[in-house]
PDB file of C-alpha atoms in Angstrom:
ATOM      1  CA  MET A   1     233.285  67.505  27.887  1.00 89.00           C
ATOM      2  CA  LEU A   2     229.590  66.907  27.926  1.00 97.00           C
ATOM      3  CA  PRO A   3     228.004  65.582  31.231  1.00 98.00           C
ATOM      4  CA  LYS A   4     227.029  62.039  30.771  1.00 98.00           C
ATOM      5  CA  VAL A   5     223.371  60.672  30.624  1.00 99.00           C
ATOM      6  CA  PHE A   6     222.437  57.557  32.474  1.00 99.00           C
ATOM      7  CA  PHE A   7     219.271  55.759  31.613  1.00 98.00           C
ATOM      8  CA  ILE A   8     218.991  53.771  34.950  1.00 98.00           C
ATOM      9  CA  GLY A   9     215.696  52.143  34.513  1.00 98.00           C
ATOM     10  CA  PHE A  10     215.656  48.480  33.875  1.00 98.00           C
ATOM     11  CA  ASN A  11     215.904  46.881  30.437  1.00 97.00           C
ATOM     12  CA  LYS A  12     212.782  46.578  28.301  1.00 97.00           C
ATOM     13  CA  THR A  13     211.882  50.203  28.836  1.00 97.00           C
ATOM     14  CA  ALA A  14     212.629  51.710  25.403  1.00 97.00           C
ATOM     15  CA  THR A  15     216.344  51.490  25.942  1.00 97.00           C
ATOM     16  CA  CYS A  16     217.217  50.472  22.188  1.00 97.00           C
ATOM     17  CA  ALA A  17     214.872  53.340  21.097  1.00 97.00           C
ATOM     18  CA  PHE A  18     216.747  55.899  23.340  1.00 98.00           C
ATOM     19  CA  HIS A  19     220.131  54.529  22.158  1.00 98.00           C
ATOM     20  CA  GLN A  20     219.330  54.823  18.564  1.00 98.00           C
ATOM     21  CA  PHE A  21     217.700  58.374  19.067  1.00 98.00           C
ATOM     22  CA  PHE A  22     221.015  59.659  20.524  1.00 98.00           C
ATOM     23  CA  LEU A  23     223.071  58.026  17.814  1.00 98.00           C
ATOM     24  CA  ALA A  24     220.708  59.562  15.268  1.00 98.00           C
ATOM     25  CA  ASN A  25     221.498  62.986  17.017  1.00 98.00           C
ATOM     26  CA  HIS A  26     225.288  62.332  16.639  1.00 98.00           C
ATOM     27  CA  TYR A  27     226.002  61.405  20.126  1.00 98.00           C
ATOM     28  CA  ASN A  28     228.061  58.509  21.445  1.00 98.00           C
ATOM     29  CA  SER A  29     225.848  56.064  23.015  1.00 98.00           C
ATOM     30  CA  PHE A  30     226.570  52.720  24.747  1.00 98.00           C
ATOM     31  CA  HIS A  31     223.758  50.337  24.985  1.00 98.00           C
ATOM     32  CA  TRP A  32     224.153  47.000  26.687  1.00 98.00           C
ATOM     33  CA  ARG A  33     227.337  46.139  25.032  1.00 97.00           C
ATOM     34  CA  ASN A  34     229.948  47.336  22.566  1.00 96.00           C
ATOM     35  CA  ASP A  35     232.458  45.215  20.525  1.00 95.00           C
ATOM     36  CA  THR A  36     234.540  44.049  23.671  1.00 96.00           C
ATOM     37  CA  ASP A  37     232.507  44.674  26.778  1.00 97.00           C
ATOM     38  CA  TYR A  38     229.043  44.286  28.453  1.00 98.00           C
ATOM     39  CA  LEU A  39     228.026  47.546  30.214  1.00 98.00           C
ATOM     40  CA  ALA A  40     226.807  45.621  33.371  1.00 98.00           C
ATOM     41  CA  LYS A  41     229.875  43.333  33.598  1.00 98.00           C
ATOM     42  CA  LYS A  42     232.236  46.331  33.082  1.00 98.00           C
ATOM     43  CA  ILE A  43     230.714  48.319  35.817  1.00 98.00           C
ATOM     44  CA  VAL A  44     230.845  45.392  38.284  1.00 98.00           C
ATOM     45  CA  SER A  45     234.408  44.473  37.246  1.00 98.00           C
ATOM     46  CA  ASN A  46     235.406  48.191  37.715  1.00 98.00           C
ATOM     47  CA  TYR A  47     233.666  48.383  41.172  1.00 98.00           C
ATOM     48  CA  VAL A  48     235.459  45.252  42.379  1.00 98.00           C
ATOM     49  CA  MET A  49     238.866  46.670  41.340  1.00 98.00           C
ATOM     50  CA  ASN A  50     238.027  50.025  42.846  1.00 98.00           C
ATOM     51  CA  LEU A  51     238.183  51.815  39.595  1.00 98.00           C
ATOM     52  CA  ASP A  52     235.680  54.637  38.409  1.00 98.00           C
ATOM     53  CA  LEU A  53     232.787  52.633  37.203  1.00 98.00           C
ATOM     54  CA  LEU A  54     233.213  53.563  33.540  1.00 98.00           C
ATOM     55  CA  SER A  55     236.885  53.023  33.266  1.00 98.00           C
ATOM     56  CA  GLY A  56     237.646  51.737  29.843  1.00 98.00           C
ATOM     57  CA  ILE A  57     234.311  52.750  28.418  1.00 98.00           C
ATOM     58  CA  ASP A  58     234.194  56.404  29.411  1.00 98.00           C
ATOM     59  CA  GLN A  59     234.336  57.763  25.980  1.00 98.00           C
ATOM     60  CA  TYR A  60     230.525  57.581  25.621  1.00 98.00           C
ATOM     61  CA  ASP A  61     227.998  60.298  26.300  1.00 98.00           C
ATOM     62  CA  VAL A  62     225.089  58.194  27.023  1.00 98.00           C
ATOM     63  CA  TYR A  63     224.591  54.786  28.714  1.00 98.00           C
ATOM     64  CA  SER A  64     221.558  52.527  28.753  1.00 98.00           C
ATOM     65  CA  ASP A  65     220.493  48.945  29.541  1.00 98.00           C
ATOM     66  CA  PHE A  66     222.599  47.980  32.659  1.00 98.00           C
ATOM     67  CA  ASN A  67     221.242  44.350  32.469  1.00 98.00           C
ATOM     68  CA  TYR A  68     223.356  41.299  31.799  1.00 98.00           C
ATOM     69  CA  CYS A  69     221.816  37.554  31.889  1.00 96.00           C
ATOM     70  CA  GLU A  70     224.436  35.208  30.021  1.00 90.00           C
ATOM     71  CA  ASN A  71     226.376  32.233  30.919  1.00 89.00           C
ATOM     72  CA  ASN A  72     224.533  31.677  34.370  1.00 92.00           C
ATOM     73  CA  GLU A  73     225.121  35.211  35.486  1.00 96.00           C
ATOM     74  CA  TYR A  74     222.615  37.783  36.196  1.00 97.00           C
ATOM     75  CA  ILE A  75     223.366  41.393  36.785  1.00 98.00           C
ATOM     76  CA  GLU A  76     221.267  44.611  37.384  1.00 98.00           C
ATOM     77  CA  ALA A  77     224.062  47.245  37.222  1.00 98.00           C
ATOM     78  CA  ASN A  78     221.577  50.016  37.397  1.00 98.00           C
ATOM     79  CA  GLU A  79     221.901  49.398  41.146  1.00 98.00           C
ATOM     80  CA  TYR A  80     225.273  51.310  41.029  1.00 98.00           C
ATOM     81  CA  TYR A  81     223.638  54.639  40.451  1.00 98.00           C
ATOM     82  CA  ARG A  82     224.959  56.095  43.731  1.00 98.00           C
ATOM     83  CA  GLU A  83     228.568  55.208  42.627  1.00 98.00           C
ATOM     84  CA  LEU A  84     227.826  56.562  39.152  1.00 98.00           C
ATOM     85  CA  ASP A  85     226.731  59.870  40.827  1.00 98.00           C
ATOM     86  CA  GLU A  86     230.078  60.002  42.868  1.00 98.00           C
ATOM     87  CA  ASP A  87     232.212  59.116  39.911  1.00 98.00           C
ATOM     88  CA  TYR A  88     230.656  61.406  37.386  1.00 98.00           C
ATOM     89  CA  PRO A  89     229.227  64.478  39.298  1.00 97.00           C
ATOM     90  CA  HIS A  90     226.787  66.759  37.432  1.00 97.00           C
ATOM     91  CA  SER A  91     225.619  63.796  35.093  1.00 98.00           C
ATOM     92  CA  TYR A  92     221.944  63.434  34.083  1.00 98.00           C
ATOM     93  CA  PHE A  93     220.105  60.578  35.359  1.00 98.00           C
ATOM     94  CA  ILE A  94     216.953  59.346  33.891  1.00 98.00           C
ATOM     95  CA  MET A  95     214.780  56.796  35.412  1.00 98.00           C
ATOM     96  CA  GLN A  96     212.762  55.449  32.539  1.00 98.00           C
ATOM     97  CA  TYR A  97     210.077  52.874  33.350  1.00 98.00           C
ATOM     98  CA  ARG A  98     207.002  51.129  32.432  1.00 97.00           C
ATOM     99  CA  PRO A  99     203.973  50.276  34.507  1.00 97.00           C
ATOM    100  CA  LEU A 100     205.021  47.241  36.538  1.00 97.00           C
ATOM    101  CA  ASP A 101     202.784  44.654  35.012  1.00 97.00           C
ATOM    102  CA  ASP A 102     203.659  45.968  31.362  1.00 97.00           C
ATOM    103  CA  TRP A 103     207.170  45.773  32.162  1.00 97.00           C
ATOM    104  CA  ILE A 104     207.094  42.123  33.401  1.00 97.00           C
ATOM    105  CA  VAL A 105     205.032  41.142  30.279  1.00 97.00           C
ATOM    106  CA  SER A 106     207.646  42.620  28.140  1.00 95.00           C
ATOM    107  CA  ARG A 107     210.551  40.753  29.854  1.00 96.00           C
ATOM    108  CA  LEU A 108     208.581  37.559  29.443  1.00 96.00           C
ATOM    109  CA  ASN A 109     208.193  38.286  25.694  1.00 94.00           C
ATOM    110  CA  HIS A 110     212.020  39.248  25.381  1.00 91.00           C
ATOM    111  CA  VAL A 111     213.353  37.255  22.447  1.00 89.00           C
ATOM    112  CA  LYS A 112     216.840  36.134  21.924  1.00 86.00           C
ATOM    113  CA  ASN A 113     217.858  33.694  19.219  1.00 83.00           C
ATOM    114  CA  GLY A 114     214.232  33.219  18.480  1.00 84.00           C
ATOM    115  CA  LYS A 115     213.399  32.034  21.895  1.00 85.00           C
ATOM    116  CA  LYS A 116     211.257  33.590  24.652  1.00 90.00           C
ATOM    117  CA  ASP A 117     213.417  32.215  27.317  1.00 94.00           C
ATOM    118  CA  TYR A 118     214.732  35.126  29.435  1.00 95.00           C
ATOM    119  CA  ILE A 119     212.840  34.228  32.480  1.00 96.00           C
ATOM    120  CA  ILE A 120     214.318  30.822  32.376  1.00 95.00           C
ATOM    121  CA  ARG A 121     217.788  32.074  31.917  1.00 95.00           C
ATOM    122  CA  VAL A 122     217.363  34.384  34.934  1.00 97.00           C
ATOM    123  CA  GLN A 123     215.987  31.397  36.952  1.00 96.00           C
ATOM    124  CA  LYS A 124     219.048  29.287  36.192  1.00 95.00           C
ATOM    125  CA  SER A 125     221.480  31.960  36.614  1.00 96.00           C
ATOM    126  CA  LEU A 126     220.119  32.492  40.210  1.00 96.00           C
ATOM    127  CA  ASP A 127     219.619  28.897  40.749  1.00 96.00           C
ATOM    128  CA  LEU A 128     215.887  29.524  41.957  1.00 96.00           C
ATOM    129  CA  PRO A 129     213.404  26.699  42.178  1.00 96.00           C
ATOM    130  CA  ASN A 130     210.696  28.155  39.909  1.00 96.00           C
ATOM    131  CA  ILE A 131     209.969  31.070  37.838  1.00 96.00           C
ATOM    132  CA  ASP A 132     207.336  32.399  40.194  1.00 97.00           C
ATOM    133  CA  MET A 133     210.310  33.282  42.451  1.00 98.00           C
ATOM    134  CA  VAL A 134     211.784  35.184  39.416  1.00 97.00           C
ATOM    135  CA  LEU A 135     208.522  37.156  39.056  1.00 98.00           C
ATOM    136  CA  ASP A 136     208.438  37.923  42.666  1.00 98.00           C
ATOM    137  CA  MET A 137     212.092  39.214  42.563  1.00 98.00           C
ATOM    138  CA  TRP A 138     211.337  41.280  39.468  1.00 98.00           C
ATOM    139  CA  GLU A 139     208.274  43.051  41.434  1.00 98.00           C
ATOM    140  CA  GLU A 140     210.433  43.702  44.442  1.00 98.00           C
ATOM    141  CA  GLN A 141     213.142  45.113  42.297  1.00 97.00           C
ATOM    142  CA  TRP A 142     210.994  47.365  40.415  1.00 97.00           C
ATOM    143  CA  LYS A 143     209.312  48.753  43.687  1.00 98.00           C
ATOM    144  CA  VAL A 144     212.616  49.108  45.485  1.00 97.00           C
ATOM    145  CA  ALA A 145     214.359  50.767  42.757  1.00 97.00           C
ATOM    146  CA  HIS A 146     211.607  53.245  42.017  1.00 95.00           C
ATOM    147  CA  THR A 147     211.332  54.276  45.813  1.00 97.00           C
ATOM    148  CA  GLU A 148     215.163  54.391  46.479  1.00 98.00           C
ATOM    149  CA  ILE A 149     216.080  56.133  43.229  1.00 98.00           C
ATOM    150  CA  ALA A 150     213.609  58.805  43.717  1.00 97.00           C
ATOM    151  CA  GLU A 151     214.626  59.184  47.400  1.00 98.00           C
ATOM    152  CA  TYR A 152     218.257  59.466  46.484  1.00 98.00           C
ATOM    153  CA  PHE A 153     217.825  62.047  43.675  1.00 98.00           C
ATOM    154  CA  LYS A 154     215.184  64.164  45.478  1.00 97.00           C
ATOM    155  CA  GLY A 155     215.889  67.751  44.803  1.00 97.00           C
ATOM    156  CA  TYR A 156     218.551  67.035  42.014  1.00 97.00           C
ATOM    157  CA  ASN A 157     217.611  69.017  38.996  1.00 97.00           C
ATOM    158  CA  LYS A 158     219.419  66.561  36.655  1.00 98.00           C
ATOM    159  CA  PHE A 159     217.321  63.583  37.589  1.00 98.00           C
ATOM    160  CA  LEU A 160     214.080  62.895  35.603  1.00 98.00           C
ATOM    161  CA  GLN A 161     211.548  60.061  35.868  1.00 98.00           C
ATOM    162  CA  PHE A 162     210.113  59.277  32.501  1.00 98.00           C
ATOM    163  CA  ASN A 163     207.043  57.016  31.745  1.00 98.00           C
ATOM    164  CA  VAL A 164     207.771  55.410  28.453  1.00 97.00           C
ATOM    165  CA  ALA A 165     204.065  54.213  28.227  1.00 95.00           C
ATOM    166  CA  GLU A 166     202.628  57.769  28.444  1.00 96.00           C
ATOM    167  CA  GLU A 167     205.156  60.440  28.027  1.00 97.00           C
ATOM    168  CA  SER A 168     206.520  62.223  24.978  1.00 97.00           C
ATOM    169  CA  ILE A 169     210.276  62.234  23.920  1.00 98.00           C
ATOM    170  CA  ASP A 170     209.987  66.135  24.120  1.00 98.00           C
ATOM    171  CA  LYS A 171     210.046  65.860  27.804  1.00 98.00           C
ATOM    172  CA  ILE A 172     213.653  64.378  27.555  1.00 98.00           C
ATOM    173  CA  VAL A 173     214.667  66.875  24.823  1.00 98.00           C
ATOM    174  CA  HIS A 174     213.617  69.570  27.204  1.00 98.00           C
ATOM    175  CA  PHE A 175     215.333  68.043  30.223  1.00 98.00           C
ATOM    176  CA  LEU A 176     218.544  67.785  28.472  1.00 98.00           C
ATOM    177  CA  ARG A 177     218.422  71.027  26.438  1.00 98.00           C
ATOM    178  CA  GLU A 178     221.096  73.007  28.221  1.00 98.00           C
ATOM    179  CA  ASP A 179     223.842  70.412  27.096  1.00 98.00           C
ATOM    180  CA  TYR A 180     222.178  68.321  24.347  1.00 98.00           C
ATOM    181  CA  GLU A 181     220.683  69.471  21.033  1.00 98.00           C
ATOM    182  CA  LEU A 182     218.177  66.841  20.336  1.00 98.00           C
ATOM    183  CA  ASP A 183     215.903  66.605  17.452  1.00 98.00           C
ATOM    184  CA  PRO A 184     212.652  64.738  18.507  1.00 98.00           C
ATOM    185  CA  LYS A 185     211.872  63.680  14.839  1.00 98.00           C
ATOM    186  CA  TYR A 186     214.691  60.978  15.245  1.00 98.00           C
ATOM    187  CA  PHE A 187     212.950  59.094  17.955  1.00 98.00           C
ATOM    188  CA  LYS A 188     211.405  55.920  16.762  1.00 94.00           C
ATOM    189  CA  ARG A 189     209.617  52.846  18.452  1.00 78.00           C
ATOM    190  CA  VAL A 190     211.591  49.814  18.157  1.00 77.00           C
ATOM    191  CA  ASN A 191     211.083  46.184  19.435  1.00 64.00           C
ATOM    192  CA  VAL A 192     207.488  47.071  20.345  1.00 56.00           C
ATOM    193  CA  SER A 193     205.950  44.430  22.391  1.00 52.00           C
ATOM    194  CA  ASN A 194     203.055  46.325  23.769  1.00 45.00           C
ATOM    195  CA  GLU A 195     201.195  48.825  21.746  1.00 38.00           C
ATOM    196  CA  LYS A 196     200.533  50.989  24.891  1.00 44.00           C
ATOM    197  CA  THR A 197     204.368  51.676  25.142  1.00 41.00           C
ATOM    198  CA  ILE A 198     207.371  52.921  23.255  1.00 40.00           C
ATOM    199  CA  LYS A 199     209.073  49.674  23.426  1.00 35.00           C
TER     200      LYS A 199
END
């Protein structure tokens, strides 16, 4: 069985592009949701029931976009990276990211059903008084995640930080080369909201 690959950066950091890249290379990839489950909700549910975090969805090789914001519920399940590491030892962890300001702009530009209302949905889900508090929260989440994740995986040779705004997919191809045969020609930019970045 292949070691799993977890893209534990936040959404709006080329997760669709990575998902399609692995599918094109004939690997099983779970991005955000499948026909029956949302990745973030499944992880939280399994955690509450004291199950392995991927119970019921462990047939995939690659996992990306651990965000959920629907029905007045907001989850950032990438915060369970420690538990994923414990449940699935020897997995690959990739912290993909965009510069903070670019990432926030991308979230603000996120479109669903023709509307750029993601920040409003987050605000309502968390019952926050105004959107400035959401922006402050996102900035703090970005900073804390980058500091704590890097510290947790310090010295682990299957951890990679990847700047989607500046770095080539060749870096990921090389990083995974011992277990995954990946052809970089299949990597395509999708849902581009900022020309400086992959997505």
